């Protein structure tokens, strides 16, 4: 099976702009989660989608949003970018909604905000 | 916020030696997982240990879990240069049907050839 893919891999944006990141999960996986990784804050959970519904959300401002399509592909959007949004954004898929929550990660999108 | 604290933050060993990393967490968990991340890349799932298990093995990896102390350790035996990476513990909690996976701060392992 192909792994989790994320596009684009690298992105440079200007403060105030918005950005959309895309994630394609492993075939058959219905859960997609998003994480932000920065040197200062480490890995932080953004949100999880399962069958097109947001199941859980982390502690991020409303500028961060996401959605999931019927084919399980997911997008996350960040509006009004701030310098502090510069980070590696990781997407992960999981085969079930159960409590094992084993995650399969994509390579990430490196976002730089200038 | 991060659930887990890992110790040490960085570890440098010679090839062939064993590497031990520790993880402490704060709340009751459903399971604990360990992941590896090569520099700036995605994470790779290594092993999962459930809250009712005390020890688990996978190849050169050995994980222990002590729920009374809210701690876990990852042992990599006979380390190789290719084991150089950051290692993260992650705890799974379930709350009113919503699950959350919370990562620790990570241990950077350097294996010298």
CSV table of C-alpha atoms in Angstrom, one decimal:
chain,number,residue,atom,x,y,z
A,1,UNK,CA,0.0,0.0,0.0
A,2,UNK,CA,1.1,3.5,-0.7
A,3,UNK,CA,1.9,5.6,2.4
A,4,UNK,CA,0.5,8.8,3.6
A,5,UNK,CA,1.2,11.6,1.1
A,6,UNK,CA,1.2,15.3,1.8
A,7,UNK,CA,1.4,18.2,-0.6
A,8,UNK,CA,3.1,20.5,-1.0
A,9,UNK,CA,6.3,19.4,0.8
A,10,UNK,CA,7.6,23.0,1.2
A,11,UNK,CA,5.8,26.3,1.2
A,12,UNK,CA,6.8,29.9,1.8
A,13,UNK,CA,4.1,32.4,2.6
A,14,UNK,CA,3.9,36.0,3.8
A,15,UNK,CA,2.3,37.1,7.0
A,16,UNK,CA,-1.4,37.7,6.6
A,17,UNK,CA,-1.9,35.2,3.7
A,18,UNK,CA,-3.7,32.0,4.0
A,19,UNK,CA,-2.6,28.5,3.1
A,20,UNK,CA,-4.1,25.1,2.4
A,21,UNK,CA,-2.3,21.8,3.0
A,22,UNK,CA,-3.4,18.5,1.6
A,23,UNK,CA,-3.1,15.0,2.9
A,24,UNK,CA,-4.0,11.6,1.3
A,25,UNK,CA,-4.2,8.8,3.9
A,26,UNK,CA,-3.3,5.2,3.4
A,27,UNK,CA,-6.0,3.4,1.3
A,28,UNK,CA,-8.7,2.1,3.7
A,29,UNK,CA,-7.8,4.4,6.5
A,30,UNK,CA,-10.7,6.6,7.5
A,31,UNK,CA,-9.1,8.6,10.3
A,32,UNK,CA,-6.8,11.6,9.5
A,33,UNK,CA,-5.1,13.6,12.2
A,34,UNK,CA,-3.0,16.8,11.9
A,35,UNK,CA,-0.1,17.9,14.0
A,36,UNK,CA,2.1,21.0,14.2
A,37,UNK,CA,5.7,20.5,15.1
A,38,UNK,CA,8.0,23.4,16.2
A,39,UNK,CA,11.3,23.5,18.0
A,40,UNK,CA,9.7,25.4,20.9
A,41,UNK,CA,6.4,23.6,21.4
A,42,UNK,CA,7.2,20.2,20.0
A,43,UNK,CA,4.4,18.0,18.5
A,44,UNK,CA,1.0,19.4,19.1
A,45,UNK,CA,-2.3,17.9,18.1
A,46,UNK,CA,-4.5,20.1,15.8
A,47,UNK,CA,-7.5,17.9,15.0
A,48,UNK,CA,-8.7,14.5,13.9
A,49,UNK,CA,-11.3,13.7,11.2
A,50,UNK,CA,-13.1,10.4,10.9
A,51,UNK,CA,-15.7,9.8,8.1
A,52,UNK,CA,-15.8,13.5,7.2
A,53,UNK,CA,-16.5,14.5,10.8
A,54,UNK,CA,-14.2,16.3,13.2
A,55,UNK,CA,-13.8,14.0,16.2
A,56,UNK,CA,-11.5,16.0,18.3
A,57,UNK,CA,-9.7,19.4,18.2
A,58,UNK,CA,-6.6,20.6,19.9
A,59,UNK,CA,-5.9,24.0,21.5
A,60,UNK,CA,-5.4,26.1,18.4
A,61,UNK,CA,-7.1,29.4,17.4
A,62,UNK,CA,-10.0,29.4,14.9
A,63,UNK,CA,-7.6,30.4,12.2
A,64,UNK,CA,-6.7,26.7,11.9
A,65,UNK,CA,-9.4,24.7,10.3
A,66,UNK,CA,-9.7,21.4,8.4
A,67,UNK,CA,-12.0,19.2,6.6
A,68,UNK,CA,-12.2,15.7,5.2
A,69,UNK,CA,-13.7,14.5,2.0
A,70,UNK,CA,-15.7,11.4,1.2
A,71,UNK,CA,-12.5,9.6,-0.1
A,72,UNK,CA,-10.9,10.3,3.3
A,73,UNK,CA,-8.5,12.9,1.9
A,74,UNK,CA,-8.1,15.8,4.2
A,75,UNK,CA,-7.1,19.4,4.0
A,76,UNK,CA,-6.1,21.9,6.6
A,77,UNK,CA,-6.3,25.6,6.2
A,78,UNK,CA,-4.6,28.4,8.1
A,79,UNK,CA,-5.9,31.9,7.6
A,80,UNK,CA,-4.2,35.2,8.4
A,81,UNK,CA,-0.8,33.6,8.8
A,82,UNK,CA,1.5,34.7,11.6
A,83,UNK,CA,5.3,34.3,11.9
A,84,UNK,CA,4.7,31.8,14.7
A,85,UNK,CA,2.8,29.5,12.3
A,86,UNK,CA,6.1,28.5,10.7
A,87,UNK,CA,6.4,24.8,11.4
A,88,UNK,CA,6.4,21.3,10.1
A,89,UNK,CA,2.8,20.2,9.6
A,90,UNK,CA,2.3,16.5,9.9
A,91,UNK,CA,-0.7,14.4,8.8
A,92,UNK,CA,-1.3,10.9,10.0
A,93,UNK,CA,-3.8,8.3,9.2
A,94,UNK,CA,-5.2,5.5,11.3
A,95,UNK,CA,-7.1,2.4,10.2
A,96,UNK,CA,-9.8,2.6,12.8
A,97,UNK,CA,-11.7,4.7,15.3
A,98,UNK,CA,-10.7,2.5,18.2
A,99,UNK,CA,-8.5,3.2,21.1
A,100,UNK,CA,-5.2,1.9,19.7
A,101,UNK,CA,-4.9,5.0,17.6
A,102,UNK,CA,-1.8,3.8,15.9
A,103,UNK,CA,-0.7,6.6,13.5
A,104,UNK,CA,0.9,6.4,10.1
A,105,UNK,CA,2.6,9.6,9.3
A,106,UNK,CA,3.3,11.4,6.1
A,107,UNK,CA,6.6,13.2,5.4
A,108,UNK,CA,5.1,16.6,6.4
A,109,UNK,CA,4.8,20.0,4.9
A,110,UNK,CA,7.4,22.6,5.9
A,111,UNK,CA,5.7,26.0,6.1
A,112,UNK,CA,7.8,29.1,6.4
A,113,UNK,CA,6.0,32.4,7.1
A,114,UNK,CA,8.0,35.5,6.3
B,1,UNK,CA,0.2,20.9,26.1
B,2,UNK,CA,2.5,18.0,26.3
B,3,UNK,CA,1.6,15.0,28.4
B,4,UNK,CA,5.0,13.4,28.5
B,5,UNK,CA,8.4,14.4,29.5
B,6,UNK,CA,11.3,12.4,28.1
B,7,UNK,CA,14.6,11.8,29.6
B,8,UNK,CA,17.3,12.3,28.6
B,9,UNK,CA,16.7,15.1,26.1
B,10,UNK,CA,19.8,13.9,24.2
B,11,UNK,CA,21.9,10.8,24.2
B,12,UNK,CA,25.1,9.9,22.4
B,13,UNK,CA,26.4,6.3,22.4
B,14,UNK,CA,28.7,4.1,20.4
B,15,UNK,CA,27.5,1.6,17.9
B,16,UNK,CA,26.8,-1.7,19.6
B,17,UNK,CA,25.9,-0.2,22.9
B,18,UNK,CA,22.4,-0.2,24.3
B,19,UNK,CA,20.3,3.0,24.5
B,20,UNK,CA,17.6,3.6,27.1
B,21,UNK,CA,15.1,6.4,27.0
B,22,UNK,CA,12.5,7.2,29.6
B,23,UNK,CA,9.1,8.8,29.4
B,24,UNK,CA,6.9,10.0,32.2
B,25,UNK,CA,3.3,11.1,31.8
B,26,UNK,CA,0.6,12.7,33.9
B,27,UNK,CA,-2.9,11.2,33.4
B,28,UNK,CA,-4.4,7.7,33.1
B,29,UNK,CA,-3.8,6.3,29.7
B,30,UNK,CA,-5.3,3.7,27.4
B,31,UNK,CA,-2.0,2.8,25.7
B,32,UNK,CA,1.5,4.3,25.2
B,33,UNK,CA,3.3,4.3,21.9
B,34,UNK,CA,6.9,5.0,20.8
B,35,UNK,CA,7.7,6.7,17.5
B,36,UNK,CA,11.0,7.5,15.7
B,37,UNK,CA,11.6,10.6,13.6
B,38,UNK,CA,14.6,11.1,11.3
B,39,UNK,CA,15.6,14.7,11.0
B,40,UNK,CA,12.7,16.8,9.8
B,41,UNK,CA,10.8,13.9,8.4
B,42,UNK,CA,7.5,12.1,9.4
B,43,UNK,CA,7.3,9.9,12.4
B,44,UNK,CA,7.4,6.1,12.2
B,45,UNK,CA,5.4,4.0,14.6
B,46,UNK,CA,7.7,1.6,16.6
B,47,UNK,CA,5.7,-0.2,19.2
B,48,UNK,CA,2.4,0.1,21.2
B,49,UNK,CA,2.0,-1.1,24.8
B,50,UNK,CA,-1.4,-1.2,26.4
B,51,UNK,CA,-2.1,0.0,29.9
B,52,UNK,CA,-2.6,-3.6,31.1
B,53,UNK,CA,0.8,-4.8,29.7
B,54,UNK,CA,4.1,-4.4,31.5
B,55,UNK,CA,6.6,-5.3,28.9
B,56,UNK,CA,6.7,-5.7,25.1
B,57,UNK,CA,9.4,-6.7,22.6
B,58,UNK,CA,9.8,-6.0,18.9
B,59,UNK,CA,13.1,-7.0,17.4
B,60,UNK,CA,15.8,-5.0,19.1
B,61,UNK,CA,13.3,-2.9,21.0
B,62,UNK,CA,12.0,-3.5,24.5
B,63,UNK,CA,9.4,-1.3,26.1
B,64,UNK,CA,8.3,-1.4,29.7
B,65,UNK,CA,5.3,0.4,31.2
B,66,UNK,CA,4.7,1.1,34.9
B,67,UNK,CA,1.3,2.6,35.3
B,68,UNK,CA,1.7,3.1,39.0
B,69,UNK,CA,4.7,5.4,38.4
B,70,UNK,CA,3.2,6.7,35.1
B,71,UNK,CA,6.4,6.0,33.3
B,72,UNK,CA,7.7,4.0,30.4
B,73,UNK,CA,11.1,3.1,29.0
B,74,UNK,CA,12.4,2.2,25.5
B,75,UNK,CA,15.5,0.1,25.3
B,76,UNK,CA,17.3,-0.3,21.9
B,77,UNK,CA,19.8,-3.1,22.1
B,78,UNK,CA,22.9,-3.4,20.0
B,79,UNK,CA,22.4,0.1,18.5
B,80,UNK,CA,23.4,0.9,14.9
B,81,UNK,CA,24.3,4.2,13.2
B,82,UNK,CA,20.9,4.0,11.4
B,83,UNK,CA,19.2,4.3,14.8
B,84,UNK,CA,20.3,7.9,15.0
B,85,UNK,CA,17.0,9.8,15.2
B,86,UNK,CA,14.6,11.5,17.7
B,87,UNK,CA,12.4,9.2,19.7
B,88,UNK,CA,9.0,10.2,21.1
B,89,UNK,CA,6.6,8.6,23.4
B,90,UNK,CA,2.9,9.3,22.9
B,91,UNK,CA,0.1,8.5,25.2
B,92,UNK,CA,-3.5,7.7,24.1
B,93,UNK,CA,-6.3,8.8,26.3
B,94,UNK,CA,-10.0,8.4,25.8
B,95,UNK,CA,-12.5,10.9,27.1
B,96,UNK,CA,-16.2,10.7,26.3
B,97,UNK,CA,-15.5,8.8,23.2
B,98,UNK,CA,-12.9,11.3,21.9
B,99,UNK,CA,-9.4,10.0,21.7
B,100,UNK,CA,-6.3,12.0,21.9
B,101,UNK,CA,-2.7,11.2,21.2
B,102,UNK,CA,-0.3,13.4,23.1
B,103,UNK,CA,3.4,13.4,22.4
B,104,UNK,CA,6.3,13.9,24.7
B,105,UNK,CA,9.2,16.2,24.1
B,106,UNK,CA,11.5,13.6,22.6
B,107,UNK,CA,15.0,12.2,23.0
B,108,UNK,CA,17.6,12.9,20.4
B,109,UNK,CA,19.7,9.8,20.0
B,110,UNK,CA,23.1,9.9,18.2
B,111,UNK,CA,24.8,6.6,17.5
B,112,UNK,CA,28.5,7.0,16.7
B,113,UNK,CA,29.8,4.5,14.2
